[in-house]
Amino acid sequence: MTSLVEKSKKICAYAAVDENLKPNHKIIGIGSGSTVVYIAERIGHLPNKDQFTCIPTGFQSKQLIIDNKLNLGNLEEFSKIDIAFDGADEIDSNLNCIKGGGACLLQEKLVADSADNFIIVADDRKSTGVLGKGWKKGVPIEVVPNAYNKILNELSKIGGNPTVRPGTPAKAGPVITDNGNFIIDCDFGEIPVADVKDLNSKIKAMVGVVETGLFVNMAQKAYIGNADGTVTTVSV
Ligand SMILES: O=C(CO)[C@H](O)[C@H](O)COP(=O)(O)O
């Protein structure tokens, strides 16, 4: 039986596609995770699906595009994306997000940054208003492998509690991203909305950091699927 959470992922994803994908859109960014599965599914059901080229944010995303028989593109060829849809691990009241729970944050941020419209889809557990309130695993940070120890020290110095994400039990040693890097998850406790941008800049300034999972002022809209079957839309 489909769980309420799964249903809420589906309704928000379907609503996001139905209300935002326009006839003039040609290039679509497809994010990663379990909620965007329904984004690809919905686009795959459209009679005009052949008019779109979809840009993936990682291995799983690429498979979603292929499985739904959508046209697959890449950022090298299409550097300007009309609209991108993605999930989130947590969303604050300004639509800043923590992303990277699935270790795809670098490609996700590249696609979001290239998109004219960036739409978040998530079930209502993710919309807490303050980053770090519900998502307790920390901010995902992609780092060059041989810099991890240096960056662990630097993150501790700015008040974080960092750990290298383990690949166990599937793999001994750290998770390796689609880009061949490590992920550090760094808990900063609750991050006030006014502090998110500054924290992101501090982490980005550390040499060896490739990208952070803090998506600051990137999303224009979020579609939140509620357990009662309704969808809440938030815009900035
Ligand atoms: O950032 C991500 C992957 O890196 C995902 O978008 C995020 O983890 C949300 O996933 P889900 O829709 O399964 O909750």
mmCIF file of N, CA and C in Angstrom, residues 76-128:
data_model
loop_
_atom_site.group_PDB
_atom_site.id
_atom_site.type_symbol
_atom_site.label_atom_id
_atom_site.label_comp_id
_atom_site.label_asym_id
_atom_site.label_seq_id
_atom_site.Cartn_x
_atom_site.Cartn_y
_atom_site.Cartn_z
ATOM 1 N N GLU A 76 26.789 20.764 -20.934
ATOM 2 C CA GLU A 76 27.789 21.265 -21.880
ATOM 3 C C GLU A 76 27.097 21.800 -23.136
ATOM 4 N N GLU A 77 26.018 21.110 -23.544
ATOM 5 C CA GLU A 77 25.321 21.506 -24.762
ATOM 6 C C GLU A 77 24.262 22.574 -24.485
ATOM 7 N N PHE A 78 23.581 22.450 -23.345
ATOM 8 C CA PHE A 78 22.484 23.377 -23.021
ATOM 9 C C PHE A 78 22.811 24.077 -21.699
ATOM 10 N N SER A 79 23.444 25.227 -21.790
ATOM 11 C CA SER A 79 23.877 25.896 -20.550
ATOM 12 C C SER A 79 22.767 26.756 -19.961
ATOM 13 N N LYS A 80 21.691 26.953 -20.694
ATOM 14 C CA LYS A 80 20.569 27.729 -20.175
ATOM 15 C C LYS A 80 19.348 26.820 -20.089
ATOM 16 N N ILE A 81 18.814 26.697 -18.875
ATOM 17 C CA ILE A 81 17.692 25.783 -18.629
ATOM 18 C C ILE A 81 16.442 26.632 -18.374
ATOM 19 N N ASP A 82 15.334 26.269 -18.998
ATOM 20 C CA ASP A 82 14.108 27.063 -18.819
ATOM 21 C C ASP A 82 13.535 26.882 -17.419
ATOM 22 N N ILE A 83 13.490 25.632 -16.966
ATOM 23 C CA ILE A 83 12.890 25.363 -15.654
ATOM 24 C C ILE A 83 13.514 24.097 -15.082
ATOM 25 N N ALA A 84 13.783 24.105 -13.777
ATOM 26 C CA ALA A 84 14.334 22.915 -13.120
ATOM 27 C C ALA A 84 13.476 22.569 -11.910
ATOM 28 N N PHE A 85 13.283 21.272 -11.688
ATOM 29 C CA PHE A 85 12.520 20.767 -10.542
ATOM 30 C C PHE A 85 13.463 19.898 -9.705
ATOM 31 N N ASP A 86 13.392 20.068 -8.386
ATOM 32 C CA ASP A 86 14.241 19.233 -7.539
ATOM 33 C C ASP A 86 13.613 19.079 -6.157
ATOM 34 N N GLY A 87 14.042 18.071 -5.437
ATOM 35 C CA GLY A 87 13.615 17.856 -4.062
ATOM 36 C C GLY A 87 14.507 18.648 -3.108
ATOM 37 N N ALA A 88 14.268 18.476 -1.810
ATOM 38 C CA ALA A 88 15.099 19.145 -0.805
ATOM 39 C C ALA A 88 15.072 18.318 0.474
ATOM 40 N N ASP A 89 16.113 18.472 1.257
ATOM 41 C CA ASP A 89 16.138 17.806 2.557
ATOM 42 C C ASP A 89 15.482 18.667 3.628
ATOM 43 N N GLU A 90 15.560 19.973 3.478
ATOM 44 C CA GLU A 90 14.862 20.898 4.384
ATOM 45 C C GLU A 90 14.718 22.244 3.687
ATOM 46 N N ILE A 91 13.645 22.958 4.040
ATOM 47 C CA ILE A 91 13.332 24.240 3.392
ATOM 48 C C ILE A 91 13.033 25.257 4.488
ATOM 49 N N ASP A 92 13.645 26.449 4.395
ATOM 50 C CA ASP A 92 13.316 27.466 5.407
ATOM 51 C C ASP A 92 12.269 28.440 4.886
ATOM 52 N N SER A 93 11.950 29.444 5.692
ATOM 53 C CA SER A 93 10.840 30.337 5.343
ATOM 54 C C SER A 93 11.170 31.243 4.162
ATOM 55 N N ASN A 94 12.442 31.342 3.775
ATOM 56 C CA ASN A 94 12.837 32.119 2.578
ATOM 57 C C ASN A 94 13.072 31.220 1.362
ATOM 58 N N LEU A 95 12.743 29.952 1.496
ATOM 59 C CA LEU A 95 13.002 28.923 0.474
ATOM 60 C C LEU A 95 14.491 28.652 0.275
ATOM 61 N N ASN A 96 15.315 29.023 1.250
ATOM 62 C CA ASN A 96 16.671 28.469 1.263
ATOM 63 C C ASN A 96 16.532 26.980 1.581
ATOM 64 N N CYS A 97 17.430 26.175 1.038
ATOM 65 C CA CYS A 97 17.291 24.722 1.234
ATOM 66 C C CYS A 97 18.601 24.091 1.685
ATOM 67 N N ILE A 98 18.471 22.980 2.403
ATOM 68 C CA ILE A 98 19.571 22.022 2.525
ATOM 69 C C ILE A 98 19.302 20.942 1.489
ATOM 70 N N LYS A 99 20.303 20.667 0.657
ATOM 71 C CA LYS A 99 20.216 19.597 -0.316
ATOM 72 C C LYS A 99 21.504 18.779 -0.270
ATOM 73 N N GLY A 100 21.439 17.590 -0.879
ATOM 74 C CA GLY A 100 22.638 16.760 -0.903
ATOM 75 C C GLY A 100 22.527 15.506 -0.068
ATOM 76 N N GLY A 101 21.303 15.246 0.454
ATOM 77 C CA GLY A 101 21.106 14.005 1.199
ATOM 78 C C GLY A 101 21.430 12.790 0.340
ATOM 79 N N GLY A 102 21.267 12.942 -0.971
ATOM 80 C CA GLY A 102 21.599 11.859 -1.909
ATOM 81 C C GLY A 102 22.951 12.050 -2.567
ATOM 82 N N ALA A 103 23.743 13.003 -2.036
ATOM 83 C CA ALA A 103 25.133 13.247 -2.486
ATOM 84 C C ALA A 103 25.224 13.824 -3.903
ATOM 85 N N CYS A 104 24.133 14.443 -4.378
ATOM 86 C CA CYS A 104 24.133 14.970 -5.767
ATOM 87 C C CYS A 104 24.215 16.493 -5.798
ATOM 88 N N LEU A 105 24.620 17.112 -4.699
ATOM 89 C CA LEU A 105 24.459 18.558 -4.557
ATOM 90 C C LEU A 105 25.209 19.384 -5.600
ATOM 91 N N LEU A 106 26.360 18.945 -6.055
ATOM 92 C CA LEU A 106 27.125 19.756 -7.018
ATOM 93 C C LEU A 106 26.375 19.868 -8.345
ATOM 94 N N GLN A 107 25.975 18.732 -8.898
ATOM 95 C CA GLN A 107 25.254 18.765 -10.179
ATOM 96 C C GLN A 107 23.897 19.431 -10.003
ATOM 97 N N GLU A 108 23.290 19.220 -8.824
ATOM 98 C CA GLU A 108 21.993 19.866 -8.561
ATOM 99 C C GLU A 108 22.142 21.380 -8.548
ATOM 100 N N LYS A 109 23.228 21.856 -7.940
ATOM 101 C CA LYS A 109 23.400 23.316 -7.868
ATOM 102 C C LYS A 109 23.769 23.888 -9.232
ATOM 103 N N LEU A 110 24.538 23.154 -10.008
ATOM 104 C CA LEU A 110 24.870 23.608 -11.370
ATOM 105 C C LEU A 110 23.597 23.769 -12.199
ATOM 106 N N VAL A 111 22.719 22.776 -12.107
ATOM 107 C CA VAL A 111 21.471 22.826 -12.878
ATOM 108 C C VAL A 111 20.568 23.951 -12.354
ATOM 109 N N ALA A 112 20.426 24.048 -11.030
ATOM 110 C CA ALA A 112 19.566 25.103 -10.456
ATOM 111 C C ALA A 112 20.090 26.488 -10.844
ATOM 112 N N ASP A 113 21.398 26.650 -10.827
ATOM 113 C CA ASP A 113 22.007 27.948 -11.137
ATOM 114 C C ASP A 113 21.837 28.311 -12.616
ATOM 115 N N SER A 114 21.684 27.301 -13.446
ATOM 116 C CA SER A 114 21.534 27.536 -14.887
ATOM 117 C C SER A 114 20.081 27.740 -15.287
ATOM 118 N N ALA A 115 19.168 27.583 -14.307
ATOM 119 C CA ALA A 115 17.738 27.583 -14.636
ATOM 120 C C ALA A 115 17.095 28.953 -14.411
ATOM 121 N N ASP A 116 16.222 29.349 -15.349
ATOM 122 C CA ASP A 116 15.453 30.590 -15.176
ATOM 123 C C ASP A 116 14.462 30.437 -14.029
ATOM 124 N N ASN A 117 13.925 29.247 -13.868
ATOM 125 C CA ASN A 117 12.959 28.970 -12.788
ATOM 126 C C ASN A 117 13.407 27.706 -12.069
ATOM 127 N N PHE A 118 13.479 27.800 -10.742
ATOM 128 C CA PHE A 118 13.884 26.629 -9.950
ATOM 129 C C PHE A 118 12.770 26.341 -8.941
ATOM 130 N N ILE A 119 12.171 25.155 -9.084
ATOM 131 C CA ILE A 119 10.998 24.786 -8.288
ATOM 132 C C ILE A 119 11.348 23.601 -7.387
ATOM 133 N N ILE A 120 11.044 23.752 -6.101
ATOM 134 C CA ILE A 120 11.300 22.670 -5.143
ATOM 135 C C ILE A 120 10.016 21.872 -4.906
ATOM 136 N N VAL A 121 10.172 20.561 -4.821
ATOM 137 C CA VAL A 121 9.032 19.696 -4.475
ATOM 138 C C VAL A 121 9.430 18.842 -3.267
ATOM 139 N N ALA A 122 8.536 18.794 -2.285
ATOM 140 C CA ALA A 122 8.895 18.065 -1.057
ATOM 141 C C ALA A 122 7.638 17.730 -0.265
ATOM 142 N N ASP A 123 7.718 16.679 0.546
ATOM 143 C CA ASP A 123 6.606 16.414 1.456
ATOM 144 C C ASP A 123 6.737 17.330 2.672
ATOM 145 N N ASP A 124 5.655 17.444 3.428
ATOM 146 C CA ASP A 124 5.594 18.502 4.445
ATOM 147 C C ASP A 124 6.554 18.311 5.623
ATOM 148 N N ARG A 125 7.193 17.164 5.738
ATOM 149 C CA ARG A 125 8.196 16.992 6.817
ATOM 150 C C ARG A 125 9.408 17.878 6.572
ATOM 151 N N LYS A 126 9.605 18.285 5.305
ATOM 152 C CA LYS A 126 10.815 19.044 4.935
ATOM 153 C C LYS A 126 10.676 20.544 5.180
ATOM 154 N N SER A 127 9.431 21.010 5.282
ATOM 155 C CA SER A 127 9.192 22.453 5.354
ATOM 156 C C SER A 127 9.084 22.867 6.821
ATOM 157 N N THR A 128 10.220 23.102 7.438
ATOM 158 C CA THR A 128 10.229 23.388 8.881
ATOM 159 C C THR A 128 10.366 24.874 9.175
#
